[in-house]
Short mmCIF file of C-alpha atoms and ligand atoms in Angstrom, two decimals:
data_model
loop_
_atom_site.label_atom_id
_atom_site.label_comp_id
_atom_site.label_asym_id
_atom_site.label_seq_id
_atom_site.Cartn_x
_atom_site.Cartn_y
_atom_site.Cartn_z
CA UNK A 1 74.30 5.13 35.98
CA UNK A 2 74.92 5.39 32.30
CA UNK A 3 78.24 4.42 31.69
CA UNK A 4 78.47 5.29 27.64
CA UNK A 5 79.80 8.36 26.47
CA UNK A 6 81.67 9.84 29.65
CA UNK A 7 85.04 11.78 28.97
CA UNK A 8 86.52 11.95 32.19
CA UNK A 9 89.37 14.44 33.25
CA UNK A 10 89.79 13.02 36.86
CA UNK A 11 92.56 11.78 38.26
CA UNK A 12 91.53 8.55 39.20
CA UNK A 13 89.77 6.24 37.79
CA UNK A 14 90.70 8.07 34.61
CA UNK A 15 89.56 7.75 30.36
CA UNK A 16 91.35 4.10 30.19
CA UNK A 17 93.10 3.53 26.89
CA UNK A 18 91.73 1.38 24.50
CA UNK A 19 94.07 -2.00 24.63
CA UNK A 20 93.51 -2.03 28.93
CA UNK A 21 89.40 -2.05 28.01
CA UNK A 22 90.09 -5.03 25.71
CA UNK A 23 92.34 -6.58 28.31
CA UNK A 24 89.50 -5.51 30.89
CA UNK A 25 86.98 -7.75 28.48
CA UNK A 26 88.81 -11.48 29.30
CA UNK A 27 87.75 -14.11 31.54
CA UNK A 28 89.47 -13.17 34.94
CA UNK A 29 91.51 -16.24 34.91
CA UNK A 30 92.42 -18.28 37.99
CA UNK A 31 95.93 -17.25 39.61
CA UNK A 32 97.78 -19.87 41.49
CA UNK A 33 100.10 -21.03 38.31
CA UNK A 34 103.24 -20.95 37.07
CA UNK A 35 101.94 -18.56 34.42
CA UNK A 36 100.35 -16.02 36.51
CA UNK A 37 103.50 -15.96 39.06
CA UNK A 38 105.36 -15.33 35.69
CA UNK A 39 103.56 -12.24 35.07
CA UNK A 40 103.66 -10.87 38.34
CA UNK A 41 107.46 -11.30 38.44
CA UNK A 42 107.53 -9.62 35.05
CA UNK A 43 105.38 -6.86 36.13
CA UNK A 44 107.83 -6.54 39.53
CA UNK A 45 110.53 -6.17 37.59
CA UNK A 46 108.77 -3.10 35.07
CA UNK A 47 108.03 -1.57 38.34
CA UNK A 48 111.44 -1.57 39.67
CA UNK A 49 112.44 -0.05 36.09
CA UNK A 50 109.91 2.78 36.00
CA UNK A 51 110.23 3.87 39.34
CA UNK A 52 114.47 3.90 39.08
CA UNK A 53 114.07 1.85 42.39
CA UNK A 54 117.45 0.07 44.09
CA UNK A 55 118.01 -3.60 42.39
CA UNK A 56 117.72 -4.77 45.67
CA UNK A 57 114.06 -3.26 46.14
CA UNK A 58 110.81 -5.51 46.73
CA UNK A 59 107.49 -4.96 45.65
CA UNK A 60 104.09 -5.67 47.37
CA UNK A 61 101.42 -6.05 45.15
CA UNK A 62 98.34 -5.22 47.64
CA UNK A 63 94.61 -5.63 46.70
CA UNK A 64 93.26 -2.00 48.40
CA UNK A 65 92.48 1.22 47.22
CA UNK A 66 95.37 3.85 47.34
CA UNK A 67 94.60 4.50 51.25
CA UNK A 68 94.67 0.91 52.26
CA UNK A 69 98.48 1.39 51.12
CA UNK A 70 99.46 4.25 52.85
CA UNK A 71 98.17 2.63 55.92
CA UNK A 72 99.25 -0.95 55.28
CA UNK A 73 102.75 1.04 54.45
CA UNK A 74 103.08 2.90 57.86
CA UNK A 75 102.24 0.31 60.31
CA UNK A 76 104.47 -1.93 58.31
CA UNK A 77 107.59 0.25 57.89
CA UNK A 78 107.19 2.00 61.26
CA UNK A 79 105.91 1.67 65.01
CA UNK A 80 105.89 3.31 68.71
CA UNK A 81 110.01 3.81 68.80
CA UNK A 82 109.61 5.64 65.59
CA UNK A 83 108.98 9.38 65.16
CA UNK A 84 107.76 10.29 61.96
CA UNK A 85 107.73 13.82 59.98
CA UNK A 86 104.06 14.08 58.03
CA UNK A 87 104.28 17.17 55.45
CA UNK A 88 100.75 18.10 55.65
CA UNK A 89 99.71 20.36 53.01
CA UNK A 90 96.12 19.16 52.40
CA UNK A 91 92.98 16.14 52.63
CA UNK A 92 96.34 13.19 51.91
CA UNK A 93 98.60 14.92 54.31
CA UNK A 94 96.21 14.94 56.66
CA UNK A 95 95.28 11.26 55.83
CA UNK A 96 99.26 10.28 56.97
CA UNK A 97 98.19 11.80 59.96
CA UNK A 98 95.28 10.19 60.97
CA UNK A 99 96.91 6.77 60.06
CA UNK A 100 99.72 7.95 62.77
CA UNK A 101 97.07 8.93 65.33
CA UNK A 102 95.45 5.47 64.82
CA UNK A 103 98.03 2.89 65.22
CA UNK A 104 99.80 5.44 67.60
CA UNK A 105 102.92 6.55 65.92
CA UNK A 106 104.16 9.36 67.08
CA UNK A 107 104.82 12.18 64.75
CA UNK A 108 104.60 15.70 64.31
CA UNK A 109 103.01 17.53 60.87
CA UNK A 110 104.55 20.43 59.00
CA UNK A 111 101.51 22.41 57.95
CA UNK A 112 100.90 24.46 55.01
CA UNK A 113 98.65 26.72 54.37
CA UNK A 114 95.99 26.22 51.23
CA UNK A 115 98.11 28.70 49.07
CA UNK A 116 101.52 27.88 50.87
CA UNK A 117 104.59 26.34 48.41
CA UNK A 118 106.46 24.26 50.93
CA UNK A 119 109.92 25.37 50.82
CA UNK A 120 113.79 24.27 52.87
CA UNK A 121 112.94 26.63 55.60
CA UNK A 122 109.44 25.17 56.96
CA UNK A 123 112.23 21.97 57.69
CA UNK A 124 114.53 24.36 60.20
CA UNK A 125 112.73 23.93 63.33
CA UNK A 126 112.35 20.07 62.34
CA UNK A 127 116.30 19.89 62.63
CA UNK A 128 118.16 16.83 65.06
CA UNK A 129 114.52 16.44 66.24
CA UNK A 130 115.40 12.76 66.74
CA UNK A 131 112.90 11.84 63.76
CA UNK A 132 113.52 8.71 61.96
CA UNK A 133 111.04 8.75 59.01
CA UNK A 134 109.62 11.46 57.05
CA UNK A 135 105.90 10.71 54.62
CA UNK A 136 104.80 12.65 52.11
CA UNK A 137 102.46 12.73 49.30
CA UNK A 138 104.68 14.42 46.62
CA UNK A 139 101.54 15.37 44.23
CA UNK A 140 99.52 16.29 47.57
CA UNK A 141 96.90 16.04 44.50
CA UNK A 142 93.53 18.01 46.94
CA UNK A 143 95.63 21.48 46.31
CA UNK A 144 98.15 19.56 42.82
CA UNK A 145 101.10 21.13 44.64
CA UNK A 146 104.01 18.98 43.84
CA UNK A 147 106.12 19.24 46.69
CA UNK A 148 110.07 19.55 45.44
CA UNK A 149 111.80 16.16 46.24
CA UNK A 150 115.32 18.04 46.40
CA UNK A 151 114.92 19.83 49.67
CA UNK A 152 112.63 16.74 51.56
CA UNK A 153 115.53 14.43 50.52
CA UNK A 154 118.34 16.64 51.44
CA UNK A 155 116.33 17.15 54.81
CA UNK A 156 115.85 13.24 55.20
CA UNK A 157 119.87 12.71 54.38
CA UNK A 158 121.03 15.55 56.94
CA UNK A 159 118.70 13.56 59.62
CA UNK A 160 118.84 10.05 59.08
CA UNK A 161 115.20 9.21 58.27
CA UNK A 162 113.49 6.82 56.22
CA UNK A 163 111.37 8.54 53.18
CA UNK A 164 108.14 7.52 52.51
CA UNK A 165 107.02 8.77 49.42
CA UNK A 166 102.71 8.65 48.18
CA UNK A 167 103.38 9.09 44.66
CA UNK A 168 99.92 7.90 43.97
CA UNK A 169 98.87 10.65 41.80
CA UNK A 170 102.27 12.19 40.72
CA UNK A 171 104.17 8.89 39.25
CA UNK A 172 103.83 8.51 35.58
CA UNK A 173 102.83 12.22 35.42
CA UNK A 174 105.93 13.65 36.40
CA UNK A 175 109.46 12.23 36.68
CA UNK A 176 110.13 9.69 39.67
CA UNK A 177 113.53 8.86 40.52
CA UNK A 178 113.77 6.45 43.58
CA UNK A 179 117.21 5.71 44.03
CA UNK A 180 118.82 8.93 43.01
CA UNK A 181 116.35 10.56 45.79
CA UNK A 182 116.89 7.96 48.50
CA UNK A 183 113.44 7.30 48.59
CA UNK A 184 112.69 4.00 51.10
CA UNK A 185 109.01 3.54 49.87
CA UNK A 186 107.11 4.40 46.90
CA UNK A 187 103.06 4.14 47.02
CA UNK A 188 101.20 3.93 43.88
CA UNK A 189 97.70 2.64 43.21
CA UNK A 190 96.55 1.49 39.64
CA UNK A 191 93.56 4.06 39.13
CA UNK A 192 95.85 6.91 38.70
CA UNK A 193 98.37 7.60 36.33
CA UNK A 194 98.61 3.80 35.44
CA UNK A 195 94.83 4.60 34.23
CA UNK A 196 93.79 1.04 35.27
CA UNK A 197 90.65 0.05 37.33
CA UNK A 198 90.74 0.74 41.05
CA UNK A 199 92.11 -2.14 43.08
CA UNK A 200 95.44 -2.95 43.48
CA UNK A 201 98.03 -1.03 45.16
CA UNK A 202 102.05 -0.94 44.87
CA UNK A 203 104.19 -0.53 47.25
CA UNK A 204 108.63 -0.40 46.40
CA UNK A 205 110.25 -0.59 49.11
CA UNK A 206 114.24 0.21 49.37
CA UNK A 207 116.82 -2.35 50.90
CA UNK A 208 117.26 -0.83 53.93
CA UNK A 209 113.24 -0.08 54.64
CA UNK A 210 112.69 -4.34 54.04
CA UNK A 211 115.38 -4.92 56.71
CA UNK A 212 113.57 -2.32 58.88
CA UNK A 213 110.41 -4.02 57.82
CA UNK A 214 111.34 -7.16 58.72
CA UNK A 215 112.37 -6.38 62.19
CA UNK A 216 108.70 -5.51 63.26
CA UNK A 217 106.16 -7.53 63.82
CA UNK A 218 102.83 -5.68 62.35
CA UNK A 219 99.69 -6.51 63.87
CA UNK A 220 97.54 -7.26 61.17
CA UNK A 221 96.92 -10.42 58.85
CA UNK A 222 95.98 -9.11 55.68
CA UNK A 223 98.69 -6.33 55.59
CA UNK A 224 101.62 -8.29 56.70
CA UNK A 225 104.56 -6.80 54.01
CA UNK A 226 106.54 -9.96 55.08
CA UNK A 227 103.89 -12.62 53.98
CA UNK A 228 104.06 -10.77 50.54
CA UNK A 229 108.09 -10.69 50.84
CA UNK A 230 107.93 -14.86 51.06
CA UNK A 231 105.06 -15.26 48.41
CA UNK A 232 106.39 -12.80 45.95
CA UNK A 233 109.62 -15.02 45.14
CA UNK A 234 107.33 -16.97 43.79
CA UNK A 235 105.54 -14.39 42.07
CA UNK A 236 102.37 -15.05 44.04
CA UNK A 237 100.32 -12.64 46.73
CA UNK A 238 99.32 -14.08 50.37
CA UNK A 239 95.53 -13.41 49.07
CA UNK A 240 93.39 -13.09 46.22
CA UNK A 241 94.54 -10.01 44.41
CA UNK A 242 92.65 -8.17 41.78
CA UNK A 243 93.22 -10.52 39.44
CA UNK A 244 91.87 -8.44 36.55
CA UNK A 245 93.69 -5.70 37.17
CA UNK A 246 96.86 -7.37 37.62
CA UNK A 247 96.81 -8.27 33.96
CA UNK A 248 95.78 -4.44 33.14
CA UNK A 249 98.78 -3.59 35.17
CA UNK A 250 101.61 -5.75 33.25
CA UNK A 251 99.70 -4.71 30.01
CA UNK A 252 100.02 -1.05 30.62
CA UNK A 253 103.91 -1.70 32.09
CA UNK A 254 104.96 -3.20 28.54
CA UNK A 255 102.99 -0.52 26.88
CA UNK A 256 104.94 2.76 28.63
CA UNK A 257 108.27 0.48 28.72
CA UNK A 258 108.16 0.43 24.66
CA UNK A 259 107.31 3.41 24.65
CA UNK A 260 109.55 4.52 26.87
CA UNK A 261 109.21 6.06 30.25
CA UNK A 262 110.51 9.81 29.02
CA UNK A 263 108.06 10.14 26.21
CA UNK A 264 105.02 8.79 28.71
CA UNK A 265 106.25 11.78 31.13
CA UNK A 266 106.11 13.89 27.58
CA UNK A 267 103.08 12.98 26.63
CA UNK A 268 101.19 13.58 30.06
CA UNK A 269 103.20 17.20 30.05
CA UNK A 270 102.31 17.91 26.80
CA UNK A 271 98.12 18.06 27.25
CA UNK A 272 99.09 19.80 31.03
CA UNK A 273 100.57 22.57 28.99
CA UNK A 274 98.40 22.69 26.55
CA UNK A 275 95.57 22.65 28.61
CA UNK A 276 97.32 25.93 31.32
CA UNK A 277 98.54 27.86 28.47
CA UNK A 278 94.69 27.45 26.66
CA UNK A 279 92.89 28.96 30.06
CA UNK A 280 95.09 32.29 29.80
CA UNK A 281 92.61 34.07 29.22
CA UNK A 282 89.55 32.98 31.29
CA UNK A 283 87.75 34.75 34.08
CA UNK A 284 89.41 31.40 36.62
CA UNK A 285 93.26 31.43 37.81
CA UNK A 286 95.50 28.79 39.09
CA UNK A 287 97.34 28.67 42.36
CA UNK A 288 101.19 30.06 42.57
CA UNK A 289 102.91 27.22 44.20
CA UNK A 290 104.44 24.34 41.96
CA UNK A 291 102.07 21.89 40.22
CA UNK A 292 101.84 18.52 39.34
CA UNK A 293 101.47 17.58 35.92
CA UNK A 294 98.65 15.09 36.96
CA UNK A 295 96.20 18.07 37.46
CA UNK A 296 95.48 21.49 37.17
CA UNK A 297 93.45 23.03 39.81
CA UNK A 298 91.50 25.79 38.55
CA UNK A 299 90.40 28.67 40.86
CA UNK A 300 87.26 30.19 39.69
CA UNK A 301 86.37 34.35 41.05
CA UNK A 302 83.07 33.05 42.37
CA UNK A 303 81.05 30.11 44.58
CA UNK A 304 80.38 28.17 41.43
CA UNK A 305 82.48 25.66 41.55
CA UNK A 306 79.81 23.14 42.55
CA UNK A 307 77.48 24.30 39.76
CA UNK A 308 79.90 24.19 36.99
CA UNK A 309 80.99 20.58 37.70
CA UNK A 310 76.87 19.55 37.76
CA UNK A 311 76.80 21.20 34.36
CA UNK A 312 79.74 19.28 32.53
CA UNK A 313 78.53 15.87 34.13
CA UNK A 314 74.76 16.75 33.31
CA UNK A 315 74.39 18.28 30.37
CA UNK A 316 77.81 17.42 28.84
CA UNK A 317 78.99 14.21 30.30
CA UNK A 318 82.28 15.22 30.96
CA UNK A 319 83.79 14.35 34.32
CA UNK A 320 86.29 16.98 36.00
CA UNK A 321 87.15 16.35 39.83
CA UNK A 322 85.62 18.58 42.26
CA UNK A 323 87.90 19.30 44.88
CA UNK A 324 86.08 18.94 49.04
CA UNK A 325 86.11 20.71 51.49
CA UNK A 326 86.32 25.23 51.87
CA UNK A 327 88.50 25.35 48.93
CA UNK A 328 85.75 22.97 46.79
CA UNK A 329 83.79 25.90 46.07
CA UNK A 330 85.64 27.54 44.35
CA UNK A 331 88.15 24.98 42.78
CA UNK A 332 87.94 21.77 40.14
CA UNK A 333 90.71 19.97 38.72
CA UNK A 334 91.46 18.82 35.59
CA UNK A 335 93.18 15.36 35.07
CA UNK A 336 95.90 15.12 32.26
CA UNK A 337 96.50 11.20 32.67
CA UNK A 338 94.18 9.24 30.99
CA UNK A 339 93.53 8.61 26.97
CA UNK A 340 92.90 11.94 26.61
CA UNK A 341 93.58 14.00 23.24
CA UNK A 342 94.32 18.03 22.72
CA UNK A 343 91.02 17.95 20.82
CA UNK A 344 89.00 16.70 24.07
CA UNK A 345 90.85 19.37 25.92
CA UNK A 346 89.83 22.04 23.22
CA UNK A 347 86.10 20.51 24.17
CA UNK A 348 86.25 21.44 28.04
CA UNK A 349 87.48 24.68 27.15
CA UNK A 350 84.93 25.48 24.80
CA UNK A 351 82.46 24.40 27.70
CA UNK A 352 84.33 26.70 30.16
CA UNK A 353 83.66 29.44 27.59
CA UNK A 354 80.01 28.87 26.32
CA UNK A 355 79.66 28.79 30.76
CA UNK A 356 80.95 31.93 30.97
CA UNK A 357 78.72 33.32 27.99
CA UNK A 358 82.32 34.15 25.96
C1 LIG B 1 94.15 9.08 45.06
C2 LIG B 1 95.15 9.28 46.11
C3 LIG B 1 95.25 8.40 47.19
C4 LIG B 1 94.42 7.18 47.37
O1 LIG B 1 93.07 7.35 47.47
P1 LIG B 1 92.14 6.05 47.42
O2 LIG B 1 90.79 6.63 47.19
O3 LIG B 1 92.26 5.36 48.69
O4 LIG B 1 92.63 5.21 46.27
C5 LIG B 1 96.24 8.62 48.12
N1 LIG B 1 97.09 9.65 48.02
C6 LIG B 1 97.04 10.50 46.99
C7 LIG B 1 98.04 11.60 46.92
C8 LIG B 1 96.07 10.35 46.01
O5 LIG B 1 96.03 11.20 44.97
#
């Protein structure tokens, strides 16, 4: 695979910027210093900032793809006396509930429909159901509905339950407020709106979810949250992490924390709108329920779906996600994290248009 000249508009791995690539170029240094544990502590503490987590919060700094997380996450936070709430709206939703099924949690899912906003009365049969956690992906990014943290944390305060959020594809493309929404666990991964390389996971987790955490004792070595409790005081991981990335990560923290974390949000929000208000006019239409700034899934008339992503990778080199499953025939979405300009978005849509012969 070529990897020159490639604009990508997915989601994850995204267009890096330029100063993570030259970061990305170093010697992958070895970790178990005083300098290293530095950074990591530095990069904790960014986190905590960006994410408006609880002083009191810790962070796990895991080496696994985004899914890896979300597992390592449940069977950490939650076990067989728990009954969890999975908002299933889509491929991630239904990923909570595998993980569930697996390591036998019991739960129940609150489905949605694939054009289906999820709104305060899907929660009214879930009333003083004797739950005690609730997970959700908040960008469920397969359909880019962003689920409205208002009415699952209102829901979660009226019941007593611990929030998990997977804010893998929504934090850093819209705003993310941890303590002000009660949220217990946030789930990020660094391919997403970070726009790092693929490999290490993040997981903030509130004061009251590390007591709960460390009153169960999780069956598994390399996921153990309370190994990394003990070696992040240090600033240090129970394992090898992705070393590489680890510098990307506290690179890219300092970078949004000058910049601030409003005018990052601004930014991102600025190409999404662009981008929606520049597809007006084409023969495609996007879905009525609230989206995520991360993406814009585009519904096309037709079956071509497939055949219109072949022809931007092919012929142009530009990357959009397809989108699996029924509704990947007629959907792709368009990333707006990334080091992407208004100019590369005028590109794709001249593509859409010379596709559609307009
Ligand atoms: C990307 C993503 C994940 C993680 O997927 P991996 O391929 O395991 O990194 C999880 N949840 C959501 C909502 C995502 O967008």
């Amino acid at each position: 695979m070529n990897l020159d000249n490639y604009k990508l508009f997915t989601v994850g791995p995204t267009q890096m910027y330029e100063s993570t690539l030259k970061v990305r170029s170093k010697v992958v240094p070895y970790f178990r210093t005083p300098e290293f544990s530095e950074m990591m502590l530095d990069s904790e503490r960014l986190i905590k900032k960006l994410q408006f987590a609880p002083h009191d919060s810790k962070v796990v700094f895991l080496t696994a793809s985004g899914s890896g997380a979300m597992e390592a996450t449940v069977i950490n936070c939650f076990n067989q006396n728990d009954k969890l709430l999975v908002i299933s709206g889509g491929t991630f939703g239904e990923r909570f509930e595998k993980i569930c099924e697996i390591h036998q949690i019991p739960f129940e899912a609150l489905k949605l429909g694939a054009d289906e906003a999820l709104e305060s009365s899907h929660f009214q049969e879930f009333e003083n159901q004797g739950f005690t956690g609730l997970l959700v992906n908040i960008d469920e990014t397969y359909t880019g509905q962003l689920y409205d943290i208002n009415i699952i944390r209102d829901f979660c305060d009226r019941n007593n339950l611990l929030l998990v959020v997977d804010a893998i594809s929504s934090f850093l493309a819209d705003p993310y407020y941890m303590e002000k929404n009660h949220i217990d666990a946030t789930i990020i991964s660094s391919q997403k709106g970070l726009c790092l390389a693929p490999g290490l996971s993040i997981i903030t987790l509130s004061p009251r979810m590390v007591q709960k955490v460390e009153s169960i004792k999780v069956a598994s070595l390399y996921f153990d949250f309370n190994d990394y409790f003990i070696n992040m005081m240090r600033g240090q991981t129970p394992f090898t992490p992705a070393v590489g990335v680890c510098f990307e990560l506290n690179d890219m923290l300092h970078k949004i924390d000058e910049q601030g974390i409003d005018a990052r949000l601004k930014e991102v929000k600025a190409r999404c709108d662009y981008f929606r208000s520049s597809i007006q006019n084409l023969p495609i239409h996007l879905p009525k329920y609230p989206l995520s700034n991360a993406i814009t899934p585009i519904r096309f008339e037709k079956d071509i779906a497939m055949d219109f992503f072949a022809y931007l990778k092919n012929e142009k080199h530009i990357m959009v996600n397809p989108v699996g499953g029924e509704l990947g025939k007629r959907s792709i979405r368009v990333a707006h994290v990334g080091d992407l300009k208004l100019v590369d978005y005028d590109n794709l849509i001249n593509e859409i248009k010379t596709y559609f012969n307009m």
